[in-house]
């Protein structure tokens, strides 16, 4: 109905008969439309509906007819509402989805922590049992902590090994403060040794786990990786203690049949220095697999874990530790590498760990 039909001129009779036709019209709409209940209600009784328009013309009805028209209006509204409420019993509102509560549910996908975090948690727990406390130190640090205090003065060739990312210091370095000249993304966790010693509390028994950065990327290197570094400083610390801790870790992390060996090596910050190997899990340390073939995973039964050694006296002295009373050991291994060796996955590309590919990560 257009605006002008709802006007002062509409005779009472006509208005009443128009009103009386509404329930039938409503029935038709309800039966023929598959619109949801609340949409139907808007069409039939809403602001734009015939019903509303007709009821607005009530104000123009002559006084003497008003009561009669009012009664009809109420009856019509009631019967339309009854029709609608019958519809509501069988239908559903548009924003209410029908749920079959008896249907079997769909399990929401549940993730798990990343394999590197799993390894970190496990390693932390093993060293906690030996009385080592987990500590954290800066991952962007002064050159002094990453090299200088570790017995690698400026321009020392040993620094080359670490493929360091130097970064711009955002302010002006203090020329008087020798320590604070250049910033680096820490290429190893050994900077933590110095921070720990500077606290001046002895003995020290810590496990420092942090991100490390080196300018390398290939199947066995990612530019960012993690190391865990154990350190023990006390009176009368021996290589025997170091070996004991390494063996304990090897058995707890890799399996009870595994053992470690230490080989002479060189680091500027340890003396003597070692490389630590662990027996290969595939050939059981023999280097030979069943059909007398050479094991393809290892070198003669041994896999390389990382570096270790007795802390160099120069390092202890740089942090004001009395070397006539105290000494200690340290070791630093890669988390990703250790995890790969443990799982026996023989991953042929370490970069997969950080590819964020759910198909890969799901397997662990
Ligand atoms: N920081 C050495 C590296 O990154 C490992 C290491 C740690 C060696 C502690 C000796 C003692 O290769």
Coordinates of C-alpha atoms and ligand atoms in Angstrom, one line a residue, residues 162 188 190 193 214 227 229 267 269-270 307-309 330-332, ligand 1:
X162 CA 82.0 -17.5 14.9
X188 CA 77.3 -18.6 21.1
X190 CA 79.5 -18.4 26.2
X193 CA 79.7 -17.3 31.4
X214 CA 75.9 -17.0 12.8
X227 CA 72.7 -23.6 22.4
X229 CA 75.8 -24.1 27.9
X267 CA 89.0 -22.9 22.2
X269 CA 88.3 -19.7 26.5
X270 CA 89.0 -23.2 27.8
X307 CA 82.6 -28.1 22.7
X308 CA 83.8 -28.2 26.3
X309 CA 86.7 -27.6 28.5
X330 CA 82.0 -25.3 30.7
X331 CA 80.4 -27.0 27.7
X332 CA 78.2 -25.7 24.9
Ligands
LIG1 N1 81.0 -21.6 22.7 C1 81.6 -22.8 22.0 C2 80.9 -22.9 20.6 O1 80.0 -22.2 20.3 C3 81.3 -24.1 22.7 C4 81.9 -24.1 24.0 C5 81.3 -23.8 25.2 C6 83.2 -24.6 24.1 C7 81.9 -23.8 26.4 C8 83.9 -24.7 25.4 C9 83.2 -24.3 26.5 O2 81.4 -23.6 19.7

